[in-house]
JSON list of C-alpha atoms in Angstrom, two decimals:
[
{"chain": "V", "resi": 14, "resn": "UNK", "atom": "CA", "xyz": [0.00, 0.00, 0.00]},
{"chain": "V", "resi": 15, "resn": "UNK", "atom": "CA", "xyz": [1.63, 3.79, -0.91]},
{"chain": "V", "resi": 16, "resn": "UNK", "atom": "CA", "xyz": [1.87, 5.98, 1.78]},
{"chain": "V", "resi": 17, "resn": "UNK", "atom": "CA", "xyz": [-0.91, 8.18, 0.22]},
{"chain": "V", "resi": 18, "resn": "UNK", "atom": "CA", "xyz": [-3.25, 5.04, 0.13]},
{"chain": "V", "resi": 19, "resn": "UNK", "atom": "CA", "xyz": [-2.37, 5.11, 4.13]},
{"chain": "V", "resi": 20, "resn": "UNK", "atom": "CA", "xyz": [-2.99, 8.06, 4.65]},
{"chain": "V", "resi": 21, "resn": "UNK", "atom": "CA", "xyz": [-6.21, 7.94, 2.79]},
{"chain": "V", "resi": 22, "resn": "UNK", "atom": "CA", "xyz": [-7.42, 5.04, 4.47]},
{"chain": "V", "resi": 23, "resn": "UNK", "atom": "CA", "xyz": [-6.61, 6.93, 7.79]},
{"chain": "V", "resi": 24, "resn": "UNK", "atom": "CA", "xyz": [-8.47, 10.01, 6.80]},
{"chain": "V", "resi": 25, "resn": "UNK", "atom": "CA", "xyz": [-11.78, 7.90, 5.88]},
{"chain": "V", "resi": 26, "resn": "UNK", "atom": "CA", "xyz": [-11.69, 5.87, 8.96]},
{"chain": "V", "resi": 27, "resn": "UNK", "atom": "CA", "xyz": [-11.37, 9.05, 10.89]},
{"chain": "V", "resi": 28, "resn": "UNK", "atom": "CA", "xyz": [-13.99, 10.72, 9.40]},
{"chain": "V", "resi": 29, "resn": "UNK", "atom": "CA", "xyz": [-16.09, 7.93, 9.41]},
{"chain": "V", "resi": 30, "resn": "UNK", "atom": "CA", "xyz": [-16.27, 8.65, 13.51]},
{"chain": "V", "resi": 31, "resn": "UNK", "atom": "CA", "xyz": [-17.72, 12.09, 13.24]},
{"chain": "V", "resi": 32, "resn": "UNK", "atom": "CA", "xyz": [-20.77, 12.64, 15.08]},
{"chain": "V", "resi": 33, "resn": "UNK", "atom": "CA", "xyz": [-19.99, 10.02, 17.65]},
{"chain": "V", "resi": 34, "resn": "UNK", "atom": "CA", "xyz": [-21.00, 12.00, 20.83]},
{"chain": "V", "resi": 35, "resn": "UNK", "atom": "CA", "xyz": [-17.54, 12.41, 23.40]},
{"chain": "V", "resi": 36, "resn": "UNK", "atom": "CA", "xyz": [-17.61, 10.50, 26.23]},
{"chain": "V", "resi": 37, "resn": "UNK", "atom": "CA", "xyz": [-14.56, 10.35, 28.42]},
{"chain": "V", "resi": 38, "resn": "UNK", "atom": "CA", "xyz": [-12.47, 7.08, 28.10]},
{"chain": "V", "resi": 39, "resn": "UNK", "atom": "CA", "xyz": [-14.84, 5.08, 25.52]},
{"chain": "V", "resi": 40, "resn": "UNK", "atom": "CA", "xyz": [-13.82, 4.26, 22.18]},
{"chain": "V", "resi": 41, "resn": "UNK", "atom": "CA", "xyz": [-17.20, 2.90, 20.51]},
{"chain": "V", "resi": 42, "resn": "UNK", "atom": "CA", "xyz": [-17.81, 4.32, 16.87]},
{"chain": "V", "resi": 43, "resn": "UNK", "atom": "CA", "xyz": [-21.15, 6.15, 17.08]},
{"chain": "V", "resi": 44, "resn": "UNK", "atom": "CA", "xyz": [-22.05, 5.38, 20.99]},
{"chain": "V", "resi": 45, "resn": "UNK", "atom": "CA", "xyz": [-18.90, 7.42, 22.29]},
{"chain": "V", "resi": 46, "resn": "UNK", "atom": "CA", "xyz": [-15.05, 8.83, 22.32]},
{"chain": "V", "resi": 47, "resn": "UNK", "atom": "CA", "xyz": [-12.77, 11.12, 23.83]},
{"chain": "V", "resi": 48, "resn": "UNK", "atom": "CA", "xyz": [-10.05, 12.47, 21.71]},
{"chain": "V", "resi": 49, "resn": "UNK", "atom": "CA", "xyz": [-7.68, 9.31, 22.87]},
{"chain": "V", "resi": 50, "resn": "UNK", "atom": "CA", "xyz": [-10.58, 6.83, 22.06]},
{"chain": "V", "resi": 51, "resn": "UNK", "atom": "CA", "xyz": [-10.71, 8.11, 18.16]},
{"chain": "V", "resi": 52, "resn": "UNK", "atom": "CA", "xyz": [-7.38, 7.82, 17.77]},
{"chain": "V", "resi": 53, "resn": "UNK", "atom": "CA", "xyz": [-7.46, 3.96, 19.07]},
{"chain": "V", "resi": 54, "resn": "UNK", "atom": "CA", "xyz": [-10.27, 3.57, 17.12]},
{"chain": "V", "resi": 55, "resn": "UNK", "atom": "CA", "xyz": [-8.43, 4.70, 14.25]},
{"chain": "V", "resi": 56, "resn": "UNK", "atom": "CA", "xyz": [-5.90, 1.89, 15.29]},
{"chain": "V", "resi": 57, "resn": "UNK", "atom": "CA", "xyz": [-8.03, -0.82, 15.53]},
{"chain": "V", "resi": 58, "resn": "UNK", "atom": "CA", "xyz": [-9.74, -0.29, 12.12]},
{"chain": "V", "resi": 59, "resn": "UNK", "atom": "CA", "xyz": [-5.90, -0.36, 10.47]},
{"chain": "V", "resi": 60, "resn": "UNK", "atom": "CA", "xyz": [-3.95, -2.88, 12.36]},
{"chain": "V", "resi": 61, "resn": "UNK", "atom": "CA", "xyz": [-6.52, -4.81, 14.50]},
{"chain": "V", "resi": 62, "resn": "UNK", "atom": "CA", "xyz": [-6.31, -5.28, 18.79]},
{"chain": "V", "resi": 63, "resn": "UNK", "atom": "CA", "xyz": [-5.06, -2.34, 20.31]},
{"chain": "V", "resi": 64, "resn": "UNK", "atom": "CA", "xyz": [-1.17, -2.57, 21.19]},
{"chain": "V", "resi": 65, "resn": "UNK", "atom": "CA", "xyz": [-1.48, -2.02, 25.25]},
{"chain": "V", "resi": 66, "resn": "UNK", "atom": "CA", "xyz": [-4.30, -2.00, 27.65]},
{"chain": "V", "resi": 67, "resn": "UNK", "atom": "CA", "xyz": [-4.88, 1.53, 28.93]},
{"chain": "V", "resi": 68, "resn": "UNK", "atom": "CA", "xyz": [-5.62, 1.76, 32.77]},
{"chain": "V", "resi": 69, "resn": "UNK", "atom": "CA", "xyz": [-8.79, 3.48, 33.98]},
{"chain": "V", "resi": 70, "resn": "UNK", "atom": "CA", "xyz": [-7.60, 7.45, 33.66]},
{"chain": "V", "resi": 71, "resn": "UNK", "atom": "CA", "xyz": [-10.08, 10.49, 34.95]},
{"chain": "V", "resi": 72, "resn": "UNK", "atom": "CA", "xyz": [-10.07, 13.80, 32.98]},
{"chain": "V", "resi": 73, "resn": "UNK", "atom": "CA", "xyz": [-7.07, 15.70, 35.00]},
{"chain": "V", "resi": 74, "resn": "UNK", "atom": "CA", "xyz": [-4.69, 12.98, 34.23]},
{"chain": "V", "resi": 75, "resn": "UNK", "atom": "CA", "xyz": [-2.06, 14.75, 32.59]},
{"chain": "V", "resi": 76, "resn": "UNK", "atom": "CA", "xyz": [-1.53, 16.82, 35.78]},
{"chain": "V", "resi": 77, "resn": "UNK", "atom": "CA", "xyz": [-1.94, 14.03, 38.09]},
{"chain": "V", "resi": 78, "resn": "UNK", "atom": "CA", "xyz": [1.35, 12.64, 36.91]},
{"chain": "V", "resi": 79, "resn": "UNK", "atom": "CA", "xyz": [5.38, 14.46, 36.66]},
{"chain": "V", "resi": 80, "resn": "UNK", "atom": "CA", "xyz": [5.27, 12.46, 33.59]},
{"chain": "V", "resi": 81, "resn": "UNK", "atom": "CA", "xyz": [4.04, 13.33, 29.51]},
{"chain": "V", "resi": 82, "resn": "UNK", "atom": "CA", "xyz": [2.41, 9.99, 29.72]},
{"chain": "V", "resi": 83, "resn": "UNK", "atom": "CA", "xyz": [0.06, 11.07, 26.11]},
{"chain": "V", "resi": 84, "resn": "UNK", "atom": "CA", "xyz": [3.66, 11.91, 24.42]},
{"chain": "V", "resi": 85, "resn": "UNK", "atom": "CA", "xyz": [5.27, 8.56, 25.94]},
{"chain": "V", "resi": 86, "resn": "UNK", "atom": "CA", "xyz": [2.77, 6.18, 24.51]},
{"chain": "V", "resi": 87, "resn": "UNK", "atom": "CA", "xyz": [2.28, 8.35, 20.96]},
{"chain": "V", "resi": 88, "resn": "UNK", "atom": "CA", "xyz": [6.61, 7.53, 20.98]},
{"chain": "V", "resi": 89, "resn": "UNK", "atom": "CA", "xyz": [6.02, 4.07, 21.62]},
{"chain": "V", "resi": 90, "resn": "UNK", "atom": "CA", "xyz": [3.31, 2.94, 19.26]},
{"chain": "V", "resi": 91, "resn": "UNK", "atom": "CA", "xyz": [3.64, 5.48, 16.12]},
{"chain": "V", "resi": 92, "resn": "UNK", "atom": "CA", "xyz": [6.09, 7.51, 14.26]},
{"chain": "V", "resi": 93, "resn": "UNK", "atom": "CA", "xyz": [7.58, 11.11, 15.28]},
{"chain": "V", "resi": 94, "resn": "UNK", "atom": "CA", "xyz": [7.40, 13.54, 12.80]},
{"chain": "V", "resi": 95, "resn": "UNK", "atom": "CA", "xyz": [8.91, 16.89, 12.97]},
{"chain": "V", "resi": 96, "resn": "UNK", "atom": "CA", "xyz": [5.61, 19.51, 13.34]},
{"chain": "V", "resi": 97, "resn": "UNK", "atom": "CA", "xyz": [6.37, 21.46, 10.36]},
{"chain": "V", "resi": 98, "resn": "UNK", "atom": "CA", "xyz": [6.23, 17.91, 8.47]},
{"chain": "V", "resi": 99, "resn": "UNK", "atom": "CA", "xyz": [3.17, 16.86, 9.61]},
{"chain": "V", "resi": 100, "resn": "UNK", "atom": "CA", "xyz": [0.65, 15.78, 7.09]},
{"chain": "V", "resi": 101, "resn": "UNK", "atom": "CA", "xyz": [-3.11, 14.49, 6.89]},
{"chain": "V", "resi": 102, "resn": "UNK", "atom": "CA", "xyz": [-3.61, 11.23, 8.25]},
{"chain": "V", "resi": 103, "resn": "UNK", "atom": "CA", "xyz": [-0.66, 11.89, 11.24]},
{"chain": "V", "resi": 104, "resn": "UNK", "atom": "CA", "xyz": [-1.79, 12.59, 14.80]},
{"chain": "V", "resi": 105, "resn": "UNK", "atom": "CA", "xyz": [-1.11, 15.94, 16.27]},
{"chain": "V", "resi": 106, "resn": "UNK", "atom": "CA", "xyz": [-0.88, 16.04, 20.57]},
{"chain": "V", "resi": 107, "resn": "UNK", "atom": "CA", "xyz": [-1.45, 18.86, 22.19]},
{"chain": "V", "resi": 108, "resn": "UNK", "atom": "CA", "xyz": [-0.54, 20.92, 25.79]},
{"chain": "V", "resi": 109, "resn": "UNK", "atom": "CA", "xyz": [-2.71, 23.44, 27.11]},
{"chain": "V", "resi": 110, "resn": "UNK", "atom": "CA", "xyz": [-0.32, 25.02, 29.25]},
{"chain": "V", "resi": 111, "resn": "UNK", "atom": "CA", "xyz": [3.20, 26.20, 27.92]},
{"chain": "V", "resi": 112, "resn": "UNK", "atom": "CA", "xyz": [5.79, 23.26, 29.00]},
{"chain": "V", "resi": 113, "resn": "UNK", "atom": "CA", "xyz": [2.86, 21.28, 30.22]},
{"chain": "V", "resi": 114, "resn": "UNK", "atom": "CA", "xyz": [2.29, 17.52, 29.14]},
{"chain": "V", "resi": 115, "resn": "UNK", "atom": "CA", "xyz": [-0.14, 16.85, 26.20]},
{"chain": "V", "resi": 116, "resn": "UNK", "atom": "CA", "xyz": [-3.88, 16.10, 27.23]},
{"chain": "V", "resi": 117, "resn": "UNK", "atom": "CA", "xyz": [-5.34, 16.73, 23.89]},
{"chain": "V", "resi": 118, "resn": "UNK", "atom": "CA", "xyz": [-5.18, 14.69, 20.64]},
{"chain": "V", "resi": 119, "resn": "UNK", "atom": "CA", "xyz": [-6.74, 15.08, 17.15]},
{"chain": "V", "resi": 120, "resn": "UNK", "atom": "CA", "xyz": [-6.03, 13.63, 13.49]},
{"chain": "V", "resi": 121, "resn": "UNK", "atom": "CA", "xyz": [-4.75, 16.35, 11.07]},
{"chain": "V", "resi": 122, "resn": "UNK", "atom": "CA", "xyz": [-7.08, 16.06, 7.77]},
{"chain": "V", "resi": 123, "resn": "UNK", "atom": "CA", "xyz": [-5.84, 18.61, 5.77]},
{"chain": "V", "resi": 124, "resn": "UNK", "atom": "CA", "xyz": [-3.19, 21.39, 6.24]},
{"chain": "V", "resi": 125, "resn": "UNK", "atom": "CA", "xyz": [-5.77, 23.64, 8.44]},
{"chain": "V", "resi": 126, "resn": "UNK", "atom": "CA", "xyz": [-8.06, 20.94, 9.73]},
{"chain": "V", "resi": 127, "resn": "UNK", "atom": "CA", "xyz": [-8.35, 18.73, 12.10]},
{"chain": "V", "resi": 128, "resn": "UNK", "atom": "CA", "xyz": [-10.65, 16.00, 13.30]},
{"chain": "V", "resi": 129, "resn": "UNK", "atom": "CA", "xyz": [-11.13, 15.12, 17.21]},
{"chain": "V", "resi": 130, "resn": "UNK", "atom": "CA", "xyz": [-13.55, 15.02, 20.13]},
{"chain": "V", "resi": 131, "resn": "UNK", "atom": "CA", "xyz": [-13.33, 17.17, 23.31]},
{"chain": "V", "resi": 132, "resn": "UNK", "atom": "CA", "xyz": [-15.65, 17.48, 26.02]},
{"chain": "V", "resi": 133, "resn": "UNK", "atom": "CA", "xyz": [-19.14, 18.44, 25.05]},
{"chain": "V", "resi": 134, "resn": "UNK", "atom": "CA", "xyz": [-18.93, 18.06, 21.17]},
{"chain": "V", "resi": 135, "resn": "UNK", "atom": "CA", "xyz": [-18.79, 15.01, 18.85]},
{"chain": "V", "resi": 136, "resn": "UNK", "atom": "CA", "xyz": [-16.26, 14.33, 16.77]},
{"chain": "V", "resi": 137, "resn": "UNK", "atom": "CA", "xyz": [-15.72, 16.47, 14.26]},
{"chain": "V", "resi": 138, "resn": "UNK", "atom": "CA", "xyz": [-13.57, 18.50, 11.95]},
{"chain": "V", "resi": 139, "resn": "UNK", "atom": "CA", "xyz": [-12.50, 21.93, 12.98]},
{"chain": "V", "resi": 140, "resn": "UNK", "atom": "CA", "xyz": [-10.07, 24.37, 11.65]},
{"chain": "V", "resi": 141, "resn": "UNK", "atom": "CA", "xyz": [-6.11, 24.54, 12.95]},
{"chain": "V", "resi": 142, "resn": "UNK", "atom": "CA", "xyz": [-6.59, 27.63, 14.13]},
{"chain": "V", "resi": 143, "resn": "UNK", "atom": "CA", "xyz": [-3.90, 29.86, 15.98]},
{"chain": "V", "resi": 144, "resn": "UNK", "atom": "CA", "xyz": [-5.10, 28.57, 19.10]},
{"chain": "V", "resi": 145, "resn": "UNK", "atom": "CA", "xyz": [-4.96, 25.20, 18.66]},
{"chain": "V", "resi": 146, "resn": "UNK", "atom": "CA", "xyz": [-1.64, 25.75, 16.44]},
{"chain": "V", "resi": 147, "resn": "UNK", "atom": "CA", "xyz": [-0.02, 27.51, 19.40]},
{"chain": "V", "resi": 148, "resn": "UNK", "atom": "CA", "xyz": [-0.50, 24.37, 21.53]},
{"chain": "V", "resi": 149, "resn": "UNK", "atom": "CA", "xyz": [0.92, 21.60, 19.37]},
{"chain": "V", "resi": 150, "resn": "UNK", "atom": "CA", "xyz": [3.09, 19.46, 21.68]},
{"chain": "V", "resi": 151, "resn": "UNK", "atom": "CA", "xyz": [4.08, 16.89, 18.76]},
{"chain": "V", "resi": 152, "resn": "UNK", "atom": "CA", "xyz": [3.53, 15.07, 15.82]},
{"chain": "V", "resi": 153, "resn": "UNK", "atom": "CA", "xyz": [2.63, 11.63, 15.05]},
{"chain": "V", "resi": 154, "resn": "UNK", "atom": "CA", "xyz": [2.43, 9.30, 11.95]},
{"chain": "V", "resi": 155, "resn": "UNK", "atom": "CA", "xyz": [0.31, 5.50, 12.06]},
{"chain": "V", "resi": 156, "resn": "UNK", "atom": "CA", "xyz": [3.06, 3.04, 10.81]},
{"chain": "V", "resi": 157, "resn": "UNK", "atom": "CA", "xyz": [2.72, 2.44, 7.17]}
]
């Protein structure tokens, strides 16, 4: 498969989620997500069973911990990219707080857009904007 197939294949699996309302830690097309569960959905659909178990985590778990636990796990399981390289299909984290650790994930679908779920809205596709550009922590491809 080409890389642009991939990245297609990413992008319609992705998009396929939208309107799936969020709910915090789920990962069921269409019943519920968070921003992490579309992205292991995402996974699934591409390369099957999910490659760790995540343990129960509430929503301030990025500042419950001295680690960038989001950031670890994105390094362990997919591809870093350099931010300025990022394309559709690749997986953008995000901090909220300068230096902070990333709490927020979303798939980049085109060079201004991105799709995700946050609390209170379904998953969707929103624009890059300079607030959400200002806060990119790292980039992430799904292995070809």
């Amino acid at each position: 498969m080409s890389e642009l197939e991939h990245r297609s294949r990413i992008l319609r699996e992705a998009r396929s989620w939208t309107g799936t309302p969020y709910h915090h830690q789920m990962s069921v097309k269409g019943a519920g997500c968070d921003c992490l569960g579309l992205v292991r959905g995402v996974w699934r659909a591409l390369y099957g069973p999910e490659p760790q178990t995540l343990p129960p985590y509430t929503p301030d778990w990025a500042e419950r911990s001295a680690r960038d636990l989001l950031s670890e796990a994105a390094a362990r399981w997919l591809s870093p990219v350099e931010i300025v390289s990022a394309a559709p299909g690749d997986v953008l984290l995000f901090h909220y707080s300068p230096n902070g650790p990333a709490r927020h994930c979303a798939i980049l679908s085109a060079p201004d857009r991105i799709l995700h779920a946050w609390r209170g809205q379904r998953v969707c596709e929103t624009a890059l904007g300079p607030w959400w550009r200002r806060r990119i922590a790292g980039a992430y491809a799904f292995p070809l």
